[in-house]
Coordinates of N, CA and C in Angstrom, one line a residue:
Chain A
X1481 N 15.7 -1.3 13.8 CA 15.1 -1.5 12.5 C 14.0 -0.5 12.3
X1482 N 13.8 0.0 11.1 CA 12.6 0.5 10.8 C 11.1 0.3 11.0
X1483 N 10.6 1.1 11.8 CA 9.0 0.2 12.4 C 8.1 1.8 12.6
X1484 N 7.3 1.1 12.2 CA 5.5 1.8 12.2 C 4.7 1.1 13.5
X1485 N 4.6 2.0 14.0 CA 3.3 1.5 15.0 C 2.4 2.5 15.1
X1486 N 1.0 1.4 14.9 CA -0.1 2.5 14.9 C -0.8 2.4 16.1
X1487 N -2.1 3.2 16.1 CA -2.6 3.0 17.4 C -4.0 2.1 16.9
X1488 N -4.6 1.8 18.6 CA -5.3 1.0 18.3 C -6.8 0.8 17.6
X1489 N -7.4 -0.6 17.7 CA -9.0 -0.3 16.6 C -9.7 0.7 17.6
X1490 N -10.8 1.1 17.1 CA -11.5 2.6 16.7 C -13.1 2.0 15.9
X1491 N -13.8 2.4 16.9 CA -15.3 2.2 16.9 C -16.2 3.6 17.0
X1492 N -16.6 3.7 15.7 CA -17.4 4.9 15.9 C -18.5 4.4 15.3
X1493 N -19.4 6.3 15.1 CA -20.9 5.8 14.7 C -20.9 7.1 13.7
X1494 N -22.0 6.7 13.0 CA -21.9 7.6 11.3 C -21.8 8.8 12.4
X1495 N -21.0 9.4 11.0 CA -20.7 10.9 11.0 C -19.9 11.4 12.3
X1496 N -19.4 10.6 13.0 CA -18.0 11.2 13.9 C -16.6 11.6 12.8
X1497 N -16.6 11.2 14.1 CA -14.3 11.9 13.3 C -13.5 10.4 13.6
X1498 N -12.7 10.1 13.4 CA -11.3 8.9 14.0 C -10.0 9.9 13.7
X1499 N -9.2 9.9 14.7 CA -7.9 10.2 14.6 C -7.0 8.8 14.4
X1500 N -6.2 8.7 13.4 CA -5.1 7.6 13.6 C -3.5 8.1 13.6
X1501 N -2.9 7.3 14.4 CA -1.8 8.0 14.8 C -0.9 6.6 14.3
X1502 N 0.6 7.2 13.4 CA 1.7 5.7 13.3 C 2.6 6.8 13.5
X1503 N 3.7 5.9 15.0 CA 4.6 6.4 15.2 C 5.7 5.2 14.7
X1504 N 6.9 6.5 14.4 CA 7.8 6.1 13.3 C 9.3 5.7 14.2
X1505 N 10.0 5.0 14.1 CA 11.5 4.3 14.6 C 12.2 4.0 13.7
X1506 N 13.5 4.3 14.1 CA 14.7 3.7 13.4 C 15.1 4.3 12.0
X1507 N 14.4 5.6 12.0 CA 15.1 6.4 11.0 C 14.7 7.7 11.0
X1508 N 15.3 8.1 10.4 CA 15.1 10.4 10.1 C 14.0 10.2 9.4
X1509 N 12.7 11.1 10.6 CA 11.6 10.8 10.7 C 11.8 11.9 9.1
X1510 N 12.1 12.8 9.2 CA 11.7 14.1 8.2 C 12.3 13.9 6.8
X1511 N 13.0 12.9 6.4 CA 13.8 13.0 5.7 C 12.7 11.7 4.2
X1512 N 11.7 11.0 5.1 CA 11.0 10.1 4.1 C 9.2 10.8 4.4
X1513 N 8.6 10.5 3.4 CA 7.2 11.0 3.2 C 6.1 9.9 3.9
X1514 N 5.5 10.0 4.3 CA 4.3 9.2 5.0 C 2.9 9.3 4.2
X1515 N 2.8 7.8 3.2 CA 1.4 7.7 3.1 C 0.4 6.8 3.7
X1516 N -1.1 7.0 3.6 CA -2.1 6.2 4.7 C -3.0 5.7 3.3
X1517 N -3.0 3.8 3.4 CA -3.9 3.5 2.7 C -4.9 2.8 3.3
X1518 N -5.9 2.4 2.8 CA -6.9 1.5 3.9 C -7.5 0.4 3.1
X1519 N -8.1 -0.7 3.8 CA -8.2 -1.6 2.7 C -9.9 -2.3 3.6
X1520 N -10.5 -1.9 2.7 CA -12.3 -2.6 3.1 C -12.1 -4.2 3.3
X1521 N -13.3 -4.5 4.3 CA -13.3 -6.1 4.5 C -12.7 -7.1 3.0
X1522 N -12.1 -7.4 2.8 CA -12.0 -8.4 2.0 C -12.0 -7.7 0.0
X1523 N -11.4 -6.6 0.4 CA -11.5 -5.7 -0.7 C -10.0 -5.2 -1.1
X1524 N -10.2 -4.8 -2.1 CA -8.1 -4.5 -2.4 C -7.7 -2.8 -1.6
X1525 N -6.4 -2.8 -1.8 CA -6.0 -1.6 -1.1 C -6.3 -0.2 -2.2
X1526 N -6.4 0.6 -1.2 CA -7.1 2.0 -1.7 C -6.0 3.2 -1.1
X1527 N -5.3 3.8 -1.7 CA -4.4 5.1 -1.5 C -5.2 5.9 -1.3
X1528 N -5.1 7.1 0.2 CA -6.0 8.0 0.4 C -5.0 8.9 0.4
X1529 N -3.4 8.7 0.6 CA -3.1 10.2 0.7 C -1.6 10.2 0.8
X1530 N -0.4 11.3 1.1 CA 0.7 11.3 1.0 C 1.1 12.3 1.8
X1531 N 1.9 12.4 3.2 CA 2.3 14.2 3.5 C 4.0 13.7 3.5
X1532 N 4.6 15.0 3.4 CA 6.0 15.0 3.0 C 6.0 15.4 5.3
X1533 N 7.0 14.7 5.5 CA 7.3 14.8 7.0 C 8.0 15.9 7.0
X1534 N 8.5 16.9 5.6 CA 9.8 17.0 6.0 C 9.2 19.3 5.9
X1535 N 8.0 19.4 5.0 CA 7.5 20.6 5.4 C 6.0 20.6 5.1
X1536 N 5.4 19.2 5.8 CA 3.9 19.1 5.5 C 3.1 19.5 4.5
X1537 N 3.6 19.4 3.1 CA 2.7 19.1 2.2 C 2.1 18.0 1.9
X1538 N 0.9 18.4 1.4 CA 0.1 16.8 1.4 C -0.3 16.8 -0.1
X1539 N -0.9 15.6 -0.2 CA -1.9 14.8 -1.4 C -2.5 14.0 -1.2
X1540 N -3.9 14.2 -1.5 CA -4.7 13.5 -1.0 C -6.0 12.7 -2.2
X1541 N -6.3 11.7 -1.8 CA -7.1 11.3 -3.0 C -8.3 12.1 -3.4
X1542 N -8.6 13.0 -4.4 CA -9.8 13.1 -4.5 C -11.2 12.4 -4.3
X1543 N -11.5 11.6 -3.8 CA -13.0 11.3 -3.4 C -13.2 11.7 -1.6
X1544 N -11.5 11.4 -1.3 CA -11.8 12.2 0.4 C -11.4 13.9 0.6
X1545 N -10.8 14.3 -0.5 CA -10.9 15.5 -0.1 C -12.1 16.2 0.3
X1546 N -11.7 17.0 1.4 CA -12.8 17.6 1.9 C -13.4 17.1 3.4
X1547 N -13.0 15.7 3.7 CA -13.1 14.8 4.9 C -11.7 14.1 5.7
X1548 N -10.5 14.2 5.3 CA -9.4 14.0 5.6 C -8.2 14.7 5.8
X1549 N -7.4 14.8 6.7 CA -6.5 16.1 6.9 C -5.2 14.9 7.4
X1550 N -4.2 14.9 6.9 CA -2.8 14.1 7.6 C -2.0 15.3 8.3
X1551 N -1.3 15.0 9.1 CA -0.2 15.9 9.7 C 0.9 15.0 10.4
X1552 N 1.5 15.8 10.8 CA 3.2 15.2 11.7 C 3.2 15.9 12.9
X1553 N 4.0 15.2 14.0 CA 4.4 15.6 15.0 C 6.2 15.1 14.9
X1554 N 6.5 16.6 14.2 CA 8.2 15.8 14.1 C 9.2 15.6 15.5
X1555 N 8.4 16.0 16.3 CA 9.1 16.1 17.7 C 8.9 14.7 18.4
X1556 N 7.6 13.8 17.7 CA 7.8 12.8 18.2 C 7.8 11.7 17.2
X1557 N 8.3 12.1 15.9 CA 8.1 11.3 14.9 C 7.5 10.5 14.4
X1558 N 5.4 11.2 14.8 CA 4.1 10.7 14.7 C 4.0 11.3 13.6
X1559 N 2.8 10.6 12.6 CA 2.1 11.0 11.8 C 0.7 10.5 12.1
X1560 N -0.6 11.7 11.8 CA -1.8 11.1 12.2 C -2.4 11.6 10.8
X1561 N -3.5 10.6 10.6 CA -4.5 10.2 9.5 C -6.0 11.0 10.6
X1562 N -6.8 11.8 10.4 CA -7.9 12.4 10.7 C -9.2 11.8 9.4
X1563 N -10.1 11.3 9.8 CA -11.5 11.0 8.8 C -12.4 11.7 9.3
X1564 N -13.3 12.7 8.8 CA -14.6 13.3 9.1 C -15.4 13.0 8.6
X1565 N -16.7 12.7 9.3 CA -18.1 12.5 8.8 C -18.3 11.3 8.1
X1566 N -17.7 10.3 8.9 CA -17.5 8.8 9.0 C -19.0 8.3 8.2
X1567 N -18.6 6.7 7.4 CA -19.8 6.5 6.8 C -19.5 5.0 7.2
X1568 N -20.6 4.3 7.0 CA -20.1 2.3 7.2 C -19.7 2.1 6.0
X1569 N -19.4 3.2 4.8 CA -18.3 2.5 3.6 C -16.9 3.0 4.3
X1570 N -17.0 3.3 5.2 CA -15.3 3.8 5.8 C -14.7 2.6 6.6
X1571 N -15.7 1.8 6.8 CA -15.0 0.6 7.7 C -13.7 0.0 7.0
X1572 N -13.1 0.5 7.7 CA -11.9 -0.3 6.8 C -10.4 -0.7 8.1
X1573 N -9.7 -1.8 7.4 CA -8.3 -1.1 7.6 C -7.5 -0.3 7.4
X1574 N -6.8 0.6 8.3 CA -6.2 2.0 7.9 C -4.9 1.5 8.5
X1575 N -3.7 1.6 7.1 CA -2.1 1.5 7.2 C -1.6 2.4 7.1
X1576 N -0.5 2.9 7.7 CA 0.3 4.0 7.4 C 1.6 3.1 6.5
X1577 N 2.1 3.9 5.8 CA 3.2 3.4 5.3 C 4.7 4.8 4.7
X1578 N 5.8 4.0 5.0 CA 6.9 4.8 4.5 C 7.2 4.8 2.8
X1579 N 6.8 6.1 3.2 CA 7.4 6.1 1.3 C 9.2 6.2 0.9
X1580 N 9.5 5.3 -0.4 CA 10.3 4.7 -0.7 C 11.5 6.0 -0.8
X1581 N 12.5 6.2 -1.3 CA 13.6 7.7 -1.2 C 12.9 7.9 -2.3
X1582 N 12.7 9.3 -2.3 CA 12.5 10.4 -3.3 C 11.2 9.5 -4.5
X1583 N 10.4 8.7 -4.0 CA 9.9 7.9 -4.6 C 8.2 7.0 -4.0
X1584 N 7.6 6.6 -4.9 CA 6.2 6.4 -4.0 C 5.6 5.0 -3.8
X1585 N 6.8 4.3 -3.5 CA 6.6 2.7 -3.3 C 6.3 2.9 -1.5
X1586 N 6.2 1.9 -1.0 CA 5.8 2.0 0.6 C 6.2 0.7 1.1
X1587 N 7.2 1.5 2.0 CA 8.0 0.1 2.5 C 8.7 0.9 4.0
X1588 N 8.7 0.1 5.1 CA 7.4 -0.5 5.7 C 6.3 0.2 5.9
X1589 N 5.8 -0.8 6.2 CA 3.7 -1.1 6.7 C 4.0 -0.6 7.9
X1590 N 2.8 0.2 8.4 CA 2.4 -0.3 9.8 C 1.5 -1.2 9.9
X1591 N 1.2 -1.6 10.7 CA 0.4 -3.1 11.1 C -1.3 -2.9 10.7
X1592 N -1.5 -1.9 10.8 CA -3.1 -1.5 10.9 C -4.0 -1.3 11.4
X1593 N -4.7 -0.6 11.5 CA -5.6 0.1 12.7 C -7.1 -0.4 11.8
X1594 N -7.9 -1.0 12.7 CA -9.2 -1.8 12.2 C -10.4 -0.1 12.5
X1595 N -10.8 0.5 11.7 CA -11.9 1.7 12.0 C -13.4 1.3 12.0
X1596 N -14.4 0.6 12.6 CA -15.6 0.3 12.7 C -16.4 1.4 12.8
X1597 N -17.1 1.5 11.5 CA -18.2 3.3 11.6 C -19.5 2.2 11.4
X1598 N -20.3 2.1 12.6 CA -21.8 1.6 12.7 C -22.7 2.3 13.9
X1599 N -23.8 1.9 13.5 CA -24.6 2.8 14.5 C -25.3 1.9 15.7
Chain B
X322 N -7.5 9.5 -13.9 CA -6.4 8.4 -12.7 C -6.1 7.3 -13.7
X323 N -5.1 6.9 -13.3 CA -4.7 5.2 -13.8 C -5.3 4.2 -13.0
X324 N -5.7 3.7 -14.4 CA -6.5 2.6 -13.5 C -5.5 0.9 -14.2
X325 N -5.0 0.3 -12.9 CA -4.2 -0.8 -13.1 C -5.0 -2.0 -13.0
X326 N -4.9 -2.8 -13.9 CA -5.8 -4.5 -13.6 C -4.5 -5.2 -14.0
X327 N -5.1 -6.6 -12.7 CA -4.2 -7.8 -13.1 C -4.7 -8.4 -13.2
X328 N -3.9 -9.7 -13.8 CA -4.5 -10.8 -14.2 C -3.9 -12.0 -13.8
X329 N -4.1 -12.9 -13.5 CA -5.5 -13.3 -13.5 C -6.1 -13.0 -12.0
X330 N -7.2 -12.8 -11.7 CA -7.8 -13.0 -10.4 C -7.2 -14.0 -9.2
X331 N -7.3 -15.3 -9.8 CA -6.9 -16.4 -8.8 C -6.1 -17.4 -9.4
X332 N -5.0 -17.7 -9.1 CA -4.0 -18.4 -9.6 C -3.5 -19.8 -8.8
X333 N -3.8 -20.6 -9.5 CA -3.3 -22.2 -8.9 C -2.8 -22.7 -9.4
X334 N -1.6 -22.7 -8.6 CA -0.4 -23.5 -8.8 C 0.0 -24.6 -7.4
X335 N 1.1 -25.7 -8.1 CA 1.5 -26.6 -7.3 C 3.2 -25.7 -6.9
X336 N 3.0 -26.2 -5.7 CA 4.7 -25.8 -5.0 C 5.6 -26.3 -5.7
X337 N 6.4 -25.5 -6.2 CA 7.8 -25.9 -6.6 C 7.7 -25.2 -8.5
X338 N 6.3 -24.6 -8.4 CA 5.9 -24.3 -9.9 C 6.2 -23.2 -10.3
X339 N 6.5 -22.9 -11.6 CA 6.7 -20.9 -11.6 C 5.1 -20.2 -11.5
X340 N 5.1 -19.2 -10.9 CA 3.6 -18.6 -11.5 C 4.0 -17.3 -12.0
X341 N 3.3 -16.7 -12.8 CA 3.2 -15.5 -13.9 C 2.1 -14.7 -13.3
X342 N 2.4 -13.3 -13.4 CA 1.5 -12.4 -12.5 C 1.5 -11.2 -13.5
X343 N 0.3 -10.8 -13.6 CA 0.4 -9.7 -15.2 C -0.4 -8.6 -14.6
X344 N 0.2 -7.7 -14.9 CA -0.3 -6.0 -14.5 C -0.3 -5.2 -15.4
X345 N -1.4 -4.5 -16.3 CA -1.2 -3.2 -16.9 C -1.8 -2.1 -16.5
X346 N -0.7 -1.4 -16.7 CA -1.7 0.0 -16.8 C -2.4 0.7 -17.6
X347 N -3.2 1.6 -17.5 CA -4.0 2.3 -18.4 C -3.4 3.5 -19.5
X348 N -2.6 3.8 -19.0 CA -1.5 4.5 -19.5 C -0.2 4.3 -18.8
X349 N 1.2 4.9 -19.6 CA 2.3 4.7 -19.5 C 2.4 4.4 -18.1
X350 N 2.9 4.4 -17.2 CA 3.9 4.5 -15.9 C 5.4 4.4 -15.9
X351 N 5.9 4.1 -16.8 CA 7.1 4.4 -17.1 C 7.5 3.0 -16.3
X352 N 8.5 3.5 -15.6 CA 9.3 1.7 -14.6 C 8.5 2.5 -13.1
X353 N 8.0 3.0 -12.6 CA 7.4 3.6 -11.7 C 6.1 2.6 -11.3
X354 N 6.7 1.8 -10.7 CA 6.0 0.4 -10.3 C 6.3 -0.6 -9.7
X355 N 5.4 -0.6 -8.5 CA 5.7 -1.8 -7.2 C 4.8 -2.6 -7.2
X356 N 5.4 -3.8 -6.4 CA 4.9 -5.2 -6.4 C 4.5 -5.2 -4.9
X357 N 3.2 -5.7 -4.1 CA 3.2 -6.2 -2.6 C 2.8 -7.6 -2.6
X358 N 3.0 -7.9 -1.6 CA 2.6 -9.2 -1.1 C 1.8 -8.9 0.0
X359 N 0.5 -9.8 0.2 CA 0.0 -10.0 1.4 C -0.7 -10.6 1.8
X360 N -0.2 -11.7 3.2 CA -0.9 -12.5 3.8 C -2.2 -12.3 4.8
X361 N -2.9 -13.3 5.0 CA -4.5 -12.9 5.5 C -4.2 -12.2 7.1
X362 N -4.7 -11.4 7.5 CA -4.2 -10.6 8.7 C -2.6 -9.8 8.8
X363 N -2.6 -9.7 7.9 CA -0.9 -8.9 7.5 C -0.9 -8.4 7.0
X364 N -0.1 -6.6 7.4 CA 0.0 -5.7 6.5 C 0.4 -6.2 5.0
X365 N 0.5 -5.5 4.1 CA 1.0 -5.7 2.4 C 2.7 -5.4 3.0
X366 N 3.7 -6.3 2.1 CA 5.0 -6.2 2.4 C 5.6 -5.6 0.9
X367 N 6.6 -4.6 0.7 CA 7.2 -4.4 -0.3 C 8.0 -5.8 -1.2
X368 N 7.9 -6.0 -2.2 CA 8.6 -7.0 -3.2 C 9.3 -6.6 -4.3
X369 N 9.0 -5.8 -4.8 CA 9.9 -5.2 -6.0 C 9.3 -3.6 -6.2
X370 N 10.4 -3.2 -6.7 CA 10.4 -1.1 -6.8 C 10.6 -1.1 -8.2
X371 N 10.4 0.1 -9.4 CA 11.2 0.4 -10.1 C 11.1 -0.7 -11.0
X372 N 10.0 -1.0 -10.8 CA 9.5 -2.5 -12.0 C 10.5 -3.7 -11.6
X373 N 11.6 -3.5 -11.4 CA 12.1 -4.9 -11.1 C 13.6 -4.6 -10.0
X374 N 13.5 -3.9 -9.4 CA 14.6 -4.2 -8.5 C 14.0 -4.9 -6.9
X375 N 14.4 -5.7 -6.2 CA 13.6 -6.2 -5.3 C 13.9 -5.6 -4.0
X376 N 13.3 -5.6 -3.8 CA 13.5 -4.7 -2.0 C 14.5 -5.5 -1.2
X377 N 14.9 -4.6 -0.4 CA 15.6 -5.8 0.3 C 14.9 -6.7 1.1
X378 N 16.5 -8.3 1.3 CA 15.4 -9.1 2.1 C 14.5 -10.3 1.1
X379 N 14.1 -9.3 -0.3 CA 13.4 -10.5 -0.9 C 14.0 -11.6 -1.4
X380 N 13.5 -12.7 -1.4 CA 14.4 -13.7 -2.0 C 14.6 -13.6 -3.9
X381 N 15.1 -14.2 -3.8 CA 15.5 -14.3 -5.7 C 14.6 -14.8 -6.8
X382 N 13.7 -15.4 -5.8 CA 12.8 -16.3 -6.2 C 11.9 -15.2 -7.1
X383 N 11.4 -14.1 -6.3 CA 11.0 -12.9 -6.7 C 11.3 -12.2 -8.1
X384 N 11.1 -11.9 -9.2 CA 11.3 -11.3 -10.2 C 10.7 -10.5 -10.8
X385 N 11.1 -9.2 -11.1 CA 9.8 -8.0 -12.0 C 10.3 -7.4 -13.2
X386 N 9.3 -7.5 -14.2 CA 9.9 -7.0 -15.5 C 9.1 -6.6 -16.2
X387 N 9.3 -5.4 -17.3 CA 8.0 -4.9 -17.9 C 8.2 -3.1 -17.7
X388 N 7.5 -2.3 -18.7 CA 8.1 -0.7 -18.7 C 6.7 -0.4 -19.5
X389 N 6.4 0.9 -19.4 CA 5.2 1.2 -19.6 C 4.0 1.3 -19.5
X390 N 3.3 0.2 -20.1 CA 2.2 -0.4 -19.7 C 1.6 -1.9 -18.9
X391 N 3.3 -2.9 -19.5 CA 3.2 -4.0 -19.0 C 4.0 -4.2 -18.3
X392 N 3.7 -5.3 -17.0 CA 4.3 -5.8 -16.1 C 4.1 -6.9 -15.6
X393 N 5.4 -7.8 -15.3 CA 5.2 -9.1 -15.1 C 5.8 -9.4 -13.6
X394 N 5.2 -9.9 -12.8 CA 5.9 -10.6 -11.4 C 6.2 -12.1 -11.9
X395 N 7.6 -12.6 -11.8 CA 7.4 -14.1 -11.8 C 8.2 -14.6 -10.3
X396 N 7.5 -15.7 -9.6 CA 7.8 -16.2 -8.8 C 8.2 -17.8 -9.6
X397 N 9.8 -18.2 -9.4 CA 10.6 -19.1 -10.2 C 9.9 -20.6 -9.9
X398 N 9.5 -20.3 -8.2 CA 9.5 -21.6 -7.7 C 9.0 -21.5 -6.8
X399 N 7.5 -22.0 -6.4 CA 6.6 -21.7 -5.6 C 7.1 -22.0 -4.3
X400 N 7.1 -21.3 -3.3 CA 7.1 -22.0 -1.8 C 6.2 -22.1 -1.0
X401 N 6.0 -22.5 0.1 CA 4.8 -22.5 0.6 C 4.2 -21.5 1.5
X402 N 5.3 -20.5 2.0 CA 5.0 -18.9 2.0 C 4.4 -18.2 0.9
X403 N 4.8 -18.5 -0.1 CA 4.5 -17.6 -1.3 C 3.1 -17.6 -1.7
X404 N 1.8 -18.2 -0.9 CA 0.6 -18.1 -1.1 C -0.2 -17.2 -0.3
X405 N -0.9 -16.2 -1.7 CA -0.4 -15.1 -0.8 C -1.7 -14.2 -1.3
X406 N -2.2 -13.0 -1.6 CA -2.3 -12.0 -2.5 C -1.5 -11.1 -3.2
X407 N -1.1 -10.5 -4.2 CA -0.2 -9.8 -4.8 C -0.5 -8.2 -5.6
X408 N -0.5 -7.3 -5.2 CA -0.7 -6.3 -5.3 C 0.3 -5.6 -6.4
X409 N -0.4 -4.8 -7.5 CA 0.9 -3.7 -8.3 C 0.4 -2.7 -7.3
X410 N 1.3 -1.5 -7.9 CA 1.3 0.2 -7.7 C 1.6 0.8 -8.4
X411 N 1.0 1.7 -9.2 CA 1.8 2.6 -9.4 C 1.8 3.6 -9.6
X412 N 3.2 4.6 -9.2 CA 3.5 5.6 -8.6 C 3.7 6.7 -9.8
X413 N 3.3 7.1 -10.3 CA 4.2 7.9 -11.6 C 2.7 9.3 -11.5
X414 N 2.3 8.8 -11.6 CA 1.2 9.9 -11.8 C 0.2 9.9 -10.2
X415 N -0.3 11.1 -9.5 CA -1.6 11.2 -8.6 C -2.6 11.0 -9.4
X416 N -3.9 10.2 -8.7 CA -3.4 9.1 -7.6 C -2.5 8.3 -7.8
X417 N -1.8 7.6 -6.7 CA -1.0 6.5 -6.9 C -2.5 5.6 -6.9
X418 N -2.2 4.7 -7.5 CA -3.1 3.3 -7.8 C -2.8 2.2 -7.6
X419 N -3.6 1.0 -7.4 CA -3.5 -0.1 -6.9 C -4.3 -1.0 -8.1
X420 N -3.4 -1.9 -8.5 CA -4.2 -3.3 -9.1 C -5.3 -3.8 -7.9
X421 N -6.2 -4.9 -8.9 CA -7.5 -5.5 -7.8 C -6.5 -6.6 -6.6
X422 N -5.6 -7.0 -7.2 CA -5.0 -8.0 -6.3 C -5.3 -9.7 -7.4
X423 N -4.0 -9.9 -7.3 CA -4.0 -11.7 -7.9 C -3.8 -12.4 -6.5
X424 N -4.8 -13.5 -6.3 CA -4.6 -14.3 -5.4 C -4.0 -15.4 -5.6
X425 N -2.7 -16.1 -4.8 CA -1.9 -17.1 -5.6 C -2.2 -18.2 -5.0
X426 N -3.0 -19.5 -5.0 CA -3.3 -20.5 -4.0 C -2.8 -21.4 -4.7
X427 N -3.1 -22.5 -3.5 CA -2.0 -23.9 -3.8 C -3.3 -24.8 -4.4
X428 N -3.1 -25.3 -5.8 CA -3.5 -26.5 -6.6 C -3.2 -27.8 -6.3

């Protein structure tokens, strides 16, 4: 079946970096797009971004541009989410998700990676 | 950006009841619009694409309708899974966007 797994929570302090990594199964890694949303304690979900797996173009929300970079590893059918210059409004949960065919619904989730930015 | 609200915030209903779930957008989206579901410690799960086709997997119970600006989720007949948070999307224009979330709890 189709499955996302991400890696695990991630504890930093203002102004580091987090790498998040969701490795992909059970389908043609290149053939669907990978977006990363994150969702604040008790707060609705937020789209930061979109890379195509299939020749790494990206989209990314404007309020993180400039602090986020997505990429692929098509050899191992990873995709990682990069955050720079971490703030404690970044605490969040960070999902990876598969985007729909030729389309920008997201289906499945990965499970979530919890990112703690405090000092 | 499009900015998507639903309504209402918090919804109570009794099991077995229909509930009505309302999303617009700020401008058009065309049918370029998804529904999630999600439980407390659970990723968001896909429910409906394309304004009303349902993902697979979802039950029937599930319904989406609405083009434009308006959109409706109806759930026919509450179950006791189905208390939940409920998320739109939509995808037509960058950013993709997110409604605040309808919370559907048991009355």
């Amino acid at each position: 079946q189709v499955q996302l797994v991400q890696s695990g929570a991630e504890v930093k302090k203002p102004g580091a970096s987090v790498k998040v990594s969701c490795k992909a199964s059970g389908y043609t890694f290149t053939s669907y797009a990978i977006s990363w949303v994150r969702q604040a304690p008790g707060q609705g979900l937020e789209w930061m971004g979109w890379i195509s797996t299939y020749n790494g173009n990206t989209n990314y929300a404007q309020k993180l541009q400039g602090r986020v970079t997505m990429t692929t590893d098509t050899s191992t059918s990873t995709a990682y989410m990069e955050l720079r210059s971490l703030r404690s409004d970044d605490t969040a949960v960070y999902y990876c998700a598969k985007a729909g065919a030729a389309a920008g619904w997201f289906d499945p989730w990965g499970q979530g990676t919890l990112v703690t930015v405090s000092s | 950006e499009i900015v998507m609200t639903q309504s209402p915030a918090t919804l109570s209903v009794s099991p077995g009841e229909r509930a009505t779930l309302s999303c617009r957008a700020s401008q058009s989206v065309n049918s370029n619009l998804a529904w999630y579901q999600q439980k407390p410690g659970q990723a968001p799960r896909l429910l409906i694409y394309g304004a009303s086709t349902r993902a697979t997997g979802i039950p029937a119970r599930f319904s989406g309708s609405g083009s434009g600006t308006e959109f409706t989720l109806t759930i026919s007949s509450l179950q006791s899974e189905d208390f939940a948070v409920y998320y739109c999307q939509q995808y037509n224009y960058w950013p993709w966007t997110f409604g605040q979330g309808t919370k559907v709890e048991i009355k």
